[in-house]
Amino acid sequence: MIPDPIHTTALELFEKGQYTECLGFIHSLSPRERVVPIRILEAVSLIETGSREDAEVCLRDLRITVPDSAEVCIYLGRILRERDDDEARAAFSEAVRLDPDNKDGLSWYADLLMEQDDYNAAIPVLIRLYSLFLEPRILCLLMQAYVKAGMPEKAVDMFICNNRPVCCRIEYLRALSDSGRDDEILSLVQADPHSPPDEFVFLVRSLVKTAPEVADPIILPRIKSSGSTLVSAEYVRLLLKQKRYREAVGVWSSYLSCEQETQLKTLICPALCNIGEFSRAGEIYDSVLFPNPPDAHVSDILELLKAYGDVIRSQYGSVDELMEKAGQVMHPSYAAFAGHCAKESGRHHEAQVYYQKAFRYDIVHGGLLYADFLAESGNNREWEKIMLYILKNTGKITDIEHVASSCIQDISSHIPLIRFLHEKLQKKLPLLSSKGKSIYCQAASLIATEELHNGRYSDGLTLCLDALEKVPPHDQKMAENLFSVLMACKTPGLPVRYTIHDQTRDNYPSGKPLAIPGLTPAEESVLTYIRRHRVCSELELRSVCGTKRVAGLMNRLMRKTMAGGWQVLMKEGVSESGEVYRYEGP
């Protein structure tokens, strides 16, 4: 128990925001006075004063001292999340497990899951959070998670069942749009002439699907009156879909040409190419892609480069100049694009050099592009070496999951690679997202199927049982697949190895010697030997008991041990060395 004066003084300083003074006071206390609540105040004060490393050390010590403290897990998770450490997920998860009603723990964990795009894992956390606190902000997040997870109808139901809060209206419209309920969107948005642009966009999308011929008189007045970027961009997409390229160019030139966002700048390039303005499209692509790469994903940049290459090819017939220009940029997308151009022109060696550059620039994204090139070239031996290297040297969870999801189908027939991936994911299980756990289960299923084909039914069964425990709740298809493989491992009807917790062992007195009356010298020798080795075959026991009639001797020994109150010997199956016996006693 904390002495009241000490606790009061430390808490007063902390609540006043005087964190430096609070730390000074705490550090002046003797070790005996710095009990757990005081140490927690110390850790939080260290966080507030910017001493993150010292705070982490303090919190990790507290995790050992008070392993059942959700508060310690939350603060540790916050520090880890700030530096983008994968362990943050495990810390917040543990906080929720320890205290499922703690608002801070649930909120931090839900925010992290949403940030990681792990919507299926976020849904139960947000449901718990909303059921406890009924805040509209939480409902918005829950609706968003349902939509992103491919369950928009549930988001619609949540909105209706909770009195249609205004702050969740945009998520409601998004859910209606993804559900294909466009008529409801039209009636909702058209009824409000002053609907904000982010809502009006859903009206435009609904018109595209239901009545594109009446879209112009509804959309154009809004664009002219507001000049909204969102609405203008959506209208340009509508015009492109209707192949009204010149009108699309006109709208883009009036309302979007000054935008700096990559997607908006390049939106009009296909229309420019269709009306023959290749040079203008090329200028836009060049301004976006050079001299520095845009802030976009590797695959998106590569698609932009390929589109730019098509424009150049249409103008000049050759992309060699662009290939050389891209090859000088130290970025995996640019090196891969240069390799792609060289490969298309038949310069295989030059293409390989460029793809190797992409690999050196980025082991994950560039490495996968290089691996794809090797696979397409039929260089399977080098492909396998590169894939193993990528899997071995990728450490970040998001990168591991990206590599795994990208290559799982390609390596499914390469069992050594699948085994390596399975082991790597197994070591990271507490940190994996739902997607990562599904991939782990898929790898387990592939290995178990291989064990089944090779007659190793026990190993296949164990793999399936382990993976079934890890299957994300939403992934019913994976669970069914694992169960079907599990049952296939049982179908042959041959003995398999089970790992079963024998409750009778819990009742054995720890200090009681194993005294079985009426044993012959041969039986005594066998019991001593099997107690020491735990698992023995019939062939091994022949030399111990001096007879070939091991089966009869073991049957008598089992009866005598059971009569003496010890159920410690059991048959495990049959091997090439005869029957196999296991000792399960003290």
Coordinates of C-alpha atoms in Angstrom, one line a residue:
M1 CA 0.0 0.0 0.0
I2 CA 1.4 3.4 -0.9
P3 CA 1.8 5.8 2.0
D4 CA -0.9 8.5 1.6
P5 CA 1.4 11.6 1.7
I6 CA 3.7 10.1 -1.0
H7 CA 0.9 9.1 -3.3
T8 CA -0.9 12.4 -2.8
T9 CA 2.2 14.5 -3.6
A10 CA 3.1 12.5 -6.7
L11 CA -0.4 12.5 -8.0
E12 CA -0.9 16.2 -7.4
L13 CA 2.2 17.0 -9.4
F14 CA 1.2 14.6 -12.2
E15 CA -2.4 16.0 -12.5
K16 CA -1.0 19.6 -12.6
G17 CA 1.1 18.6 -15.6
Q18 CA 4.3 19.2 -13.7
Y19 CA 5.9 16.0 -15.0
T20 CA 9.5 17.0 -14.5
E21 CA 8.8 17.9 -10.9
C22 CA 6.9 14.6 -10.5
L23 CA 9.9 12.7 -11.8
G24 CA 12.2 14.6 -9.4
F25 CA 10.0 13.7 -6.5
I26 CA 9.7 10.0 -7.5
H27 CA 13.4 9.7 -8.0
S28 CA 14.0 11.1 -4.5
L29 CA 12.0 8.2 -3.0
S30 CA 13.7 5.1 -1.6
P31 CA 13.3 1.8 -3.6
R32 CA 10.8 0.5 -1.1
E33 CA 8.6 3.6 -1.5
R34 CA 8.5 3.3 -5.3
V35 CA 5.8 0.8 -5.5
V36 CA 3.8 -0.2 -8.6
P37 CA 1.3 2.8 -8.8
I38 CA 4.2 5.2 -8.3
R39 CA 6.3 3.4 -11.0
I40 CA 3.3 3.8 -13.4
L41 CA 3.2 7.5 -12.7
E42 CA 7.0 7.6 -13.3
A43 CA 6.6 5.8 -16.7
V44 CA 3.8 8.1 -17.8
S45 CA 5.8 11.2 -16.7
L46 CA 8.8 9.9 -18.7
I47 CA 6.5 9.6 -21.7
E48 CA 5.2 13.2 -21.3
T49 CA 8.7 14.6 -20.9
G50 CA 9.9 12.8 -24.1
S51 CA 12.1 10.2 -22.4
R52 CA 10.6 7.4 -24.4
E53 CA 13.4 4.9 -24.0
D54 CA 13.5 5.3 -20.2
A55 CA 9.7 5.0 -20.1
E56 CA 9.9 1.7 -22.1
V57 CA 12.5 0.3 -19.8
C58 CA 10.3 1.2 -16.8
L59 CA 7.2 -0.3 -18.4
R60 CA 9.0 -3.5 -19.4
D61 CA 10.1 -3.9 -15.8
L62 CA 6.5 -3.4 -14.7
R63 CA 5.3 -6.0 -17.1
I64 CA 7.4 -8.5 -15.2
T65 CA 6.4 -7.1 -11.8
V66 CA 2.7 -6.8 -12.5
P67 CA 1.9 -9.1 -15.5
D68 CA -1.8 -8.7 -15.0
S69 CA -1.8 -4.9 -15.4
A70 CA -3.8 -3.7 -18.5
E71 CA -2.7 -0.1 -17.8
V72 CA 1.0 -1.0 -18.2
C73 CA 0.3 -2.8 -21.4
I74 CA -1.6 0.2 -22.8
Y75 CA 1.3 2.6 -22.1
L76 CA 3.9 0.2 -23.5
G77 CA 1.7 -0.2 -26.6
R78 CA 1.6 3.5 -27.1
I79 CA 5.4 3.8 -27.0
L80 CA 5.8 0.9 -29.4
R81 CA 3.2 2.3 -31.8
E82 CA 4.9 5.7 -31.9
R83 CA 8.0 4.1 -33.3
D84 CA 6.0 1.7 -35.6
D85 CA 7.1 -1.4 -33.6
D86 CA 5.2 -4.6 -34.5
E87 CA 5.0 -5.5 -30.8
A88 CA 2.5 -2.7 -30.3
R89 CA -0.3 -5.0 -31.5
A90 CA 0.6 -7.7 -29.0
A91 CA 0.7 -5.1 -26.2
F92 CA -2.7 -3.7 -26.9
S93 CA -4.1 -7.2 -27.5
E94 CA -2.9 -8.2 -24.0
A95 CA -4.4 -5.1 -22.5
V96 CA -7.8 -6.0 -23.9
R97 CA -7.4 -9.6 -22.8
L98 CA -6.6 -8.5 -19.2
D99 CA -9.4 -5.9 -19.0
P100 CA -12.0 -6.2 -21.8
D101 CA -13.9 -3.2 -20.3
N102 CA -11.1 -0.7 -20.4
K103 CA -12.0 2.0 -22.8
D104 CA -8.4 3.2 -23.4
G105 CA -7.3 -0.4 -24.1
L106 CA -10.1 -1.1 -26.5
S107 CA -9.8 2.3 -28.2
W108 CA -6.0 2.1 -28.8
Y109 CA -6.3 -1.5 -30.0
A110 CA -9.2 -0.7 -32.4
D111 CA -7.4 2.3 -33.8
L112 CA -4.3 0.2 -34.5
L113 CA -6.3 -2.5 -36.2
M114 CA -8.0 0.0 -38.4
E115 CA -4.7 1.7 -39.2
Q116 CA -3.3 -1.8 -40.2
D117 CA -6.4 -2.4 -42.4
D118 CA -7.2 -5.4 -40.3
Y119 CA -11.0 -4.7 -40.4
N120 CA -12.1 -8.2 -39.6
A121 CA -10.1 -8.2 -36.3
A122 CA -11.3 -4.6 -35.6
I123 CA -15.0 -5.4 -35.8
P124 CA -15.4 -7.4 -32.5
V125 CA -13.2 -4.9 -30.7
L126 CA -15.4 -2.0 -31.9
I127 CA -18.6 -3.9 -31.2
R128 CA -17.4 -4.3 -27.6
L129 CA -16.4 -0.7 -27.4
Y130 CA -19.7 0.6 -28.7
S131 CA -21.8 -1.7 -26.5
L132 CA -20.0 -0.3 -23.5
F133 CA -19.9 3.4 -24.3
L134 CA -22.4 4.1 -27.2
E135 CA -20.4 6.9 -28.7
P136 CA -21.3 7.9 -32.3
R137 CA -17.6 8.2 -33.2
I138 CA -17.2 4.5 -32.4
L139 CA -20.3 3.7 -34.4
C140 CA -18.8 5.4 -37.4
L141 CA -15.6 3.4 -37.1
L142 CA -17.6 0.2 -36.8
M143 CA -19.6 1.0 -39.9
Q144 CA -16.4 1.8 -41.8
A145 CA -14.9 -1.5 -40.7
Y146 CA -18.0 -3.4 -41.9
V147 CA -17.8 -1.7 -45.3
K148 CA -14.1 -2.3 -45.7
A149 CA -14.5 -5.9 -44.6
G150 CA -17.1 -6.5 -47.4
M151 CA -20.2 -6.5 -45.1
P152 CA -21.9 -3.2 -46.1
E153 CA -25.4 -4.5 -45.2
K154 CA -24.4 -4.8 -41.6
A155 CA -23.2 -1.2 -41.6
V156 CA -26.6 -0.1 -43.0
D157 CA -28.3 -2.1 -40.2
M158 CA -26.1 -0.6 -37.5
F159 CA -27.0 2.9 -38.7
I160 CA -30.7 2.3 -38.8
C161 CA -30.8 0.4 -35.5
N162 CA -29.0 3.3 -33.7
N163 CA -31.3 6.1 -34.6
R164 CA -29.4 7.3 -37.7
P165 CA -26.8 9.6 -36.1
V166 CA -26.0 12.5 -38.4
C167 CA -22.2 12.1 -37.9
C168 CA -22.4 8.7 -39.4
R169 CA -24.3 9.7 -42.6
I170 CA -21.3 9.6 -44.9
E171 CA -20.5 6.0 -43.8
Y172 CA -24.2 5.2 -44.3
L173 CA -24.0 6.5 -47.9
R174 CA -20.8 4.5 -48.5
A175 CA -22.5 1.4 -47.2
L176 CA -25.6 1.9 -49.4
S177 CA -23.3 2.4 -52.4
D178 CA -21.3 -0.8 -51.7
S179 CA -24.6 -2.6 -51.2
G180 CA -25.9 -1.5 -54.6
R181 CA -28.8 0.4 -53.1
D182 CA -28.4 3.4 -55.4
D183 CA -32.1 4.4 -55.4
E184 CA -31.9 5.1 -51.7
I185 CA -28.8 7.3 -52.2
L186 CA -30.6 9.3 -55.0
S187 CA -33.6 10.0 -52.8
L188 CA -31.4 10.9 -49.8
V189 CA -29.0 13.3 -51.5
Q190 CA -31.3 14.9 -54.0
A191 CA -33.7 15.8 -51.2
D192 CA -31.0 18.0 -49.8
P193 CA -29.9 20.7 -52.2
H194 CA -27.1 21.8 -49.9
S195 CA -25.5 18.4 -49.4
P196 CA -21.7 18.6 -48.8
P197 CA -19.4 17.5 -51.7
D198 CA -18.4 14.2 -50.0
E199 CA -22.1 13.2 -49.9
F200 CA -22.8 14.5 -53.4
V201 CA -20.1 12.3 -54.8
F202 CA -22.2 9.2 -53.9
L203 CA -25.0 10.7 -55.8
V204 CA -22.8 11.0 -58.9
R205 CA -21.7 7.4 -58.5
S206 CA -25.3 6.2 -58.2
L207 CA -26.3 8.2 -61.3
V208 CA -23.4 6.5 -63.2
K209 CA -24.9 3.1 -62.4
T210 CA -28.6 3.9 -62.6
A211 CA -29.3 6.9 -65.0
P212 CA -26.1 8.3 -66.6
E213 CA -28.2 10.1 -69.2
V214 CA -29.7 12.4 -66.7
A215 CA -26.5 13.1 -64.8
D216 CA -25.4 16.3 -66.6
P217 CA -28.3 18.6 -65.4
I218 CA -27.8 17.4 -61.9
I219 CA -24.0 17.5 -61.6
L220 CA -23.0 20.5 -63.8
P221 CA -24.8 23.2 -61.7
R222 CA -23.1 21.8 -58.5
I223 CA -19.7 22.0 -60.2
K224 CA -20.2 25.5 -61.5
S225 CA -21.5 26.8 -58.1
S226 CA -18.9 25.1 -55.8
G227 CA -16.0 24.1 -58.0
S228 CA -15.6 21.0 -55.8
T229 CA -12.6 18.9 -56.6
L230 CA -14.3 15.7 -55.4
V231 CA -17.4 16.2 -57.5
S232 CA -15.4 17.4 -60.6
A233 CA -13.1 14.3 -60.4
E234 CA -16.1 12.0 -60.2
Y235 CA -17.8 13.7 -63.1
V236 CA -14.6 13.4 -65.2
R237 CA -14.6 9.7 -64.5
L238 CA -18.3 9.5 -65.6
L239 CA -17.4 11.3 -68.9
L240 CA -14.5 8.9 -69.4
K241 CA -16.7 6.0 -68.9
Q242 CA -19.2 7.4 -71.5
K243 CA -16.2 8.0 -73.9
R244 CA -16.9 11.8 -73.9
Y245 CA -13.2 12.5 -74.0
R246 CA -13.3 16.2 -75.2
E247 CA -15.8 17.1 -72.5
A248 CA -13.7 15.3 -69.9
V249 CA -10.7 17.3 -71.0
G250 CA -12.7 20.5 -70.7
V251 CA -13.9 19.8 -67.2
W252 CA -10.5 18.7 -66.1
S253 CA -8.8 21.8 -67.5
S254 CA -11.3 24.1 -65.8
Y255 CA -11.4 22.6 -62.4
L256 CA -8.6 20.0 -61.8
S257 CA -5.5 21.0 -63.9
C258 CA -4.0 22.9 -60.9
E259 CA -4.3 19.9 -58.5
Q260 CA -1.0 18.4 -57.4
E261 CA -2.3 15.0 -56.3
T262 CA -0.8 12.4 -58.6
Q263 CA -4.1 10.6 -59.2
L264 CA -5.9 13.8 -60.2
K265 CA -3.1 15.0 -62.4
T266 CA -3.0 11.8 -64.4
L267 CA -6.7 11.2 -64.5
I268 CA -7.1 12.9 -67.8
C269 CA -4.2 11.3 -69.7
P270 CA -6.2 8.4 -71.2
A271 CA -8.7 11.0 -72.6
L272 CA -5.9 13.1 -74.1
C273 CA -4.5 10.0 -75.8
N274 CA -7.9 9.2 -77.3
I275 CA -8.2 12.6 -78.9
G276 CA -4.6 12.5 -80.2
E277 CA -2.9 14.9 -77.7
F278 CA -0.1 12.5 -76.9
S279 CA 2.5 15.3 -76.2
R280 CA 0.2 16.9 -73.6
A281 CA -0.4 13.5 -71.9
G282 CA 3.4 12.8 -72.0
E283 CA 4.1 16.2 -70.4
I284 CA 1.7 15.4 -67.5
Y285 CA 3.3 12.0 -66.9
D286 CA 6.8 13.4 -67.1
S287 CA 5.9 16.2 -64.6
V288 CA 4.5 13.6 -62.2
L289 CA 7.3 10.9 -62.6
F290 CA 10.5 13.0 -63.0
P291 CA 12.8 14.0 -61.6
N292 CA 11.6 12.5 -58.3
P293 CA 9.3 9.5 -57.8
P294 CA 5.7 10.5 -56.6
D295 CA 4.5 9.5 -53.2
A296 CA 2.7 6.3 -54.2
H297 CA 3.0 2.6 -53.9
V298 CA 5.6 0.7 -56.0
S299 CA 3.0 -1.0 -58.1
D300 CA 1.1 2.2 -58.7
I301 CA 4.3 4.0 -59.9
L302 CA 5.1 1.1 -62.1
E303 CA 1.6 1.3 -63.8
L304 CA 2.1 5.1 -64.3
L305 CA 5.5 4.4 -65.9
K306 CA 4.0 1.8 -68.2
A307 CA 1.2 4.2 -69.2
Y308 CA 3.8 6.8 -69.9
G309 CA 5.8 4.3 -72.0
D310 CA 2.6 3.6 -74.1
V311 CA 2.3 7.3 -74.8
I312 CA 5.9 7.6 -75.9
R313 CA 5.6 4.5 -78.0
S314 CA 2.5 5.9 -79.7
Q315 CA 4.5 9.1 -80.5
Y316 CA 7.9 7.9 -81.4
G317 CA 7.7 4.1 -81.8
S318 CA 10.5 3.5 -79.3
V319 CA 10.9 3.8 -75.5
D320 CA 14.7 3.4 -75.3
E321 CA 15.2 7.0 -74.2
L322 CA 12.6 6.7 -71.4
M323 CA 14.1 3.3 -70.4
E324 CA 17.5 4.9 -69.9
K325 CA 16.0 7.8 -68.1
A326 CA 14.1 5.6 -65.7
G327 CA 17.1 3.3 -65.2
Q328 CA 19.0 6.2 -63.6
V329 CA 16.4 6.7 -60.9
M330 CA 17.2 4.8 -57.7
H331 CA 13.8 3.3 -57.1
P332 CA 12.5 -0.2 -57.6
S333 CA 9.6 0.8 -59.8
Y334 CA 11.9 2.7 -62.2
A335 CA 14.5 -0.1 -62.4
A336 CA 11.7 -2.7 -62.9
F337 CA 10.2 -0.5 -65.7
A338 CA 13.5 -0.3 -67.4
G339 CA 13.8 -4.0 -67.1
H340 CA 10.3 -4.4 -68.6
C341 CA 11.2 -2.3 -71.6
A342 CA 14.5 -4.2 -72.2
K343 CA 12.7 -7.5 -71.9
E344 CA 10.0 -6.4 -74.4
S345 CA 12.7 -5.5 -76.9
G346 CA 14.4 -8.8 -76.6
R347 CA 17.4 -7.6 -74.5
H348 CA 17.2 -10.3 -71.8
H349 CA 20.6 -9.8 -70.2
E350 CA 20.0 -6.0 -69.9
A351 CA 16.6 -6.7 -68.5
Q352 CA 18.0 -8.9 -65.8
V353 CA 20.6 -6.2 -64.8
Y354 CA 17.8 -3.7 -64.3
Y355 CA 15.6 -6.1 -62.3
Q356 CA 18.6 -6.9 -60.1
K357 CA 18.9 -3.2 -59.5
A358 CA 15.2 -3.2 -58.4
F359 CA 16.0 -6.0 -56.0
R360 CA 18.9 -4.1 -54.5
Y361 CA 16.9 -0.9 -54.1
D362 CA 14.1 -2.7 -52.2
I363 CA 14.4 -6.3 -51.1
V364 CA 10.6 -6.7 -50.7
H365 CA 8.9 -4.9 -53.6
G366 CA 11.9 -4.9 -55.9
G367 CA 12.7 -8.5 -54.9
L368 CA 9.3 -9.7 -55.8
L369 CA 9.5 -7.9 -59.2
Y370 CA 12.8 -9.6 -59.9
A371 CA 11.4 -13.0 -58.8
D372 CA 8.5 -12.5 -61.2
F373 CA 11.0 -11.8 -64.0
L374 CA 12.9 -15.0 -63.2
A375 CA 9.7 -17.1 -63.2
E376 CA 8.6 -15.7 -66.5
S377 CA 12.1 -16.4 -67.9
G378 CA 12.0 -20.0 -66.7
N379 CA 15.0 -19.6 -64.4
N380 CA 13.4 -21.7 -61.6
R381 CA 16.6 -22.4 -59.7
E382 CA 17.5 -18.7 -59.4
W383 CA 13.8 -17.9 -58.6
E384 CA 13.8 -20.3 -55.7
K385 CA 17.1 -18.8 -54.3
I386 CA 15.7 -15.3 -54.5
M387 CA 12.4 -16.2 -52.9
L388 CA 14.2 -17.9 -50.0
Y389 CA 16.5 -14.9 -49.6
I390 CA 13.5 -12.5 -49.5
L391 CA 11.7 -14.7 -46.9
K392 CA 14.8 -15.0 -44.8
N393 CA 15.7 -11.3 -44.7
T394 CA 12.2 -9.7 -44.4
G395 CA 11.6 -8.7 -40.8
K396 CA 8.7 -6.2 -40.7
I397 CA 5.3 -7.9 -40.2
T398 CA 3.6 -5.9 -43.0
D399 CA 6.4 -6.8 -45.3
I400 CA 6.4 -10.5 -44.3
E401 CA 2.6 -10.6 -44.9
H402 CA 2.9 -8.8 -48.2
V403 CA 5.6 -11.2 -49.4
A404 CA 3.7 -14.2 -48.2
S405 CA 0.4 -13.2 -49.8
S406 CA 2.2 -12.4 -53.1
C407 CA 4.1 -15.7 -53.3
I408 CA 1.9 -18.3 -51.5
Q409 CA 0.4 -19.6 -54.7
D410 CA 3.7 -19.5 -56.6
I411 CA 5.6 -21.5 -54.0
S412 CA 2.7 -23.9 -53.1
S413 CA 4.5 -26.7 -55.0
H414 CA 7.8 -25.9 -53.4
I415 CA 7.4 -27.6 -50.1
P416 CA 10.8 -26.5 -48.6
L417 CA 9.8 -22.9 -49.2
I418 CA 6.4 -23.5 -47.7
R419 CA 7.9 -25.1 -44.6
F420 CA 10.3 -22.1 -44.2
L421 CA 7.4 -19.6 -44.6
H422 CA 5.3 -21.6 -42.1
E423 CA 8.1 -21.6 -39.5
K424 CA 8.7 -17.9 -40.0
L425 CA 5.0 -17.0 -39.5
Q426 CA 4.7 -19.4 -36.6
K427 CA 7.4 -17.4 -34.7
K428 CA 5.5 -14.1 -35.4
L429 CA 2.0 -15.4 -34.6
P430 CA 1.1 -13.0 -31.8
L431 CA 2.0 -10.1 -34.1
L432 CA 0.2 -11.3 -37.3
S433 CA -2.9 -9.6 -38.7
S434 CA -5.9 -11.7 -39.7
K435 CA -4.5 -11.9 -43.2
G436 CA -1.2 -13.1 -41.8
K437 CA -2.9 -15.8 -39.7
S438 CA -4.9 -17.0 -42.7
I439 CA -1.7 -17.3 -44.8
Y440 CA -0.1 -19.2 -41.9
C441 CA -3.1 -21.6 -41.9
Q442 CA -2.9 -22.0 -45.7
A443 CA 0.8 -22.9 -45.4
A444 CA 0.0 -25.4 -42.7
S445 CA -2.7 -26.9 -45.0
L446 CA -0.3 -27.3 -47.8
I447 CA 2.3 -29.0 -45.6
A448 CA -0.3 -31.2 -44.0
T449 CA -1.5 -32.3 -47.5
E450 CA 2.1 -33.2 -48.4
E451 CA 2.4 -35.2 -45.1
L452 CA -0.8 -37.0 -46.0
H453 CA 0.5 -38.0 -49.5
N454 CA 3.7 -39.3 -47.9
G455 CA 1.8 -41.4 -45.3
R456 CA 2.9 -39.3 -42.3
Y457 CA -0.7 -39.0 -41.0
S458 CA 0.2 -38.1 -37.4
D459 CA 2.3 -35.1 -38.6
G460 CA -0.5 -33.9 -40.9
L461 CA -3.1 -34.3 -38.2
T462 CA -0.9 -32.3 -35.7
L463 CA -0.4 -29.5 -38.3
C464 CA -4.2 -29.2 -39.0
L465 CA -5.1 -29.2 -35.3
D466 CA -2.6 -26.5 -34.5
A467 CA -3.7 -24.4 -37.5
L468 CA -7.4 -24.7 -36.7
E469 CA -6.8 -23.0 -33.4
K470 CA -5.2 -20.0 -35.2
V471 CA -7.8 -19.6 -38.0
P472 CA -9.3 -16.0 -37.8
P473 CA -13.0 -16.3 -36.9
H474 CA -14.2 -14.8 -40.2
D475 CA -12.2 -17.2 -42.4
Q476 CA -14.7 -20.1 -42.4
K477 CA -13.4 -21.3 -45.8
M478 CA -10.0 -21.9 -44.4
A479 CA -11.3 -23.7 -41.4
E480 CA -13.3 -26.0 -43.6
N481 CA -10.3 -26.7 -45.8
L482 CA -8.1 -27.5 -42.7
F483 CA -10.8 -29.8 -41.3
S484 CA -11.1 -31.7 -44.6
V485 CA -7.4 -32.3 -44.6
L486 CA -7.5 -33.3 -41.0
M487 CA -10.2 -35.9 -41.7
A488 CA -8.2 -37.1 -44.7
C489 CA -5.3 -37.8 -42.4
K490 CA -7.6 -39.9 -40.2
T491 CA -9.3 -41.8 -43.1
P492 CA -6.6 -44.5 -43.5
G493 CA -7.5 -45.7 -40.1
L494 CA -3.9 -46.4 -39.1
P495 CA -2.6 -45.5 -35.6
V496 CA -1.7 -41.9 -35.2
R497 CA 0.1 -40.1 -32.4
Y498 CA -2.1 -38.1 -30.0
T499 CA -0.9 -35.6 -27.5
I500 CA -3.5 -35.9 -24.8
H501 CA -3.4 -34.4 -21.3
D502 CA -4.1 -37.2 -18.9
Q503 CA -6.0 -35.8 -15.9
T504 CA -5.0 -38.8 -13.8
R505 CA -1.4 -37.5 -13.8
D506 CA -2.6 -34.4 -12.0
N507 CA -3.8 -36.6 -9.2
Y508 CA -0.4 -38.4 -8.7
P509 CA 1.2 -37.4 -5.4
S510 CA 4.4 -35.6 -6.4
G511 CA 6.5 -37.4 -3.8
K512 CA 5.0 -40.8 -4.1
P513 CA 7.3 -43.5 -5.4
L514 CA 6.1 -45.7 -8.2
A515 CA 5.7 -49.0 -6.2
I516 CA 3.9 -51.8 -8.1
P517 CA 3.6 -55.0 -6.1
G518 CA 4.1 -58.5 -7.7
L519 CA 6.5 -57.5 -10.5
T520 CA 8.9 -60.1 -11.9
P521 CA 12.6 -59.1 -12.4
A522 CA 12.0 -58.8 -16.1
E523 CA 9.0 -56.6 -15.6
E524 CA 10.9 -54.4 -13.1
S525 CA 13.7 -54.0 -15.7
V526 CA 11.2 -53.0 -18.4
L527 CA 9.4 -50.5 -16.2
T528 CA 12.7 -48.9 -15.1
Y529 CA 13.8 -48.7 -18.8
I530 CA 10.6 -47.3 -20.1
R531 CA 10.4 -44.7 -17.3
R532 CA 13.8 -43.4 -18.3
H533 CA 13.3 -43.4 -22.1
R534 CA 9.5 -42.5 -22.1
V535 CA 8.9 -44.0 -25.6
C536 CA 10.2 -47.5 -26.5
S537 CA 9.6 -50.0 -29.3
E538 CA 9.0 -53.7 -29.0
L539 CA 12.5 -54.4 -30.5
E540 CA 14.2 -52.3 -27.9
L541 CA 12.5 -54.0 -25.0
R542 CA 13.5 -57.5 -26.2
S543 CA 17.1 -56.9 -25.1
V544 CA 15.9 -55.4 -21.8
C545 CA 13.7 -58.3 -20.7
G546 CA 15.6 -61.1 -22.4
T547 CA 12.6 -62.5 -24.3
K548 CA 10.9 -62.1 -27.7
R549 CA 7.5 -62.3 -26.1
V550 CA 7.4 -58.6 -25.3
A551 CA 3.7 -58.1 -26.1
G552 CA 2.5 -60.6 -23.5
L553 CA 4.9 -59.1 -20.9
M554 CA 3.7 -55.6 -21.6
N555 CA 0.1 -56.6 -21.3
R556 CA 0.8 -58.2 -17.8
L557 CA 2.8 -55.1 -16.8
M558 CA -0.1 -52.8 -17.8
R559 CA -2.6 -54.8 -15.8
K560 CA -0.4 -54.8 -12.7
T561 CA 0.3 -51.0 -12.9
M562 CA -3.4 -50.3 -13.2
A563 CA -4.2 -52.6 -10.4
G564 CA -1.7 -50.7 -8.3
G565 CA -3.5 -47.4 -9.0
W566 CA -1.1 -46.2 -11.8
Q567 CA -2.4 -45.7 -15.4
V568 CA 1.0 -44.9 -16.8
L569 CA 1.7 -47.3 -19.7
M570 CA -0.1 -47.1 -23.0
K571 CA 0.3 -48.4 -26.5
E572 CA 0.9 -45.6 -29.0
G573 CA 0.9 -47.5 -32.3
V574 CA 2.9 -49.7 -34.5
S575 CA 6.3 -49.0 -36.2
E576 CA 8.8 -51.0 -38.2
S577 CA 10.3 -52.1 -34.9
G578 CA 7.0 -53.6 -33.6
E579 CA 4.5 -52.1 -31.2
V580 CA 5.4 -48.7 -29.6
Y581 CA 4.8 -48.1 -25.9
R582 CA 4.7 -44.7 -24.1
Y583 CA 5.2 -44.0 -20.4
E584 CA 2.9 -41.2 -19.1
G585 CA 3.6 -41.3 -15.4
P586 CA 5.8 -39.4 -12.9

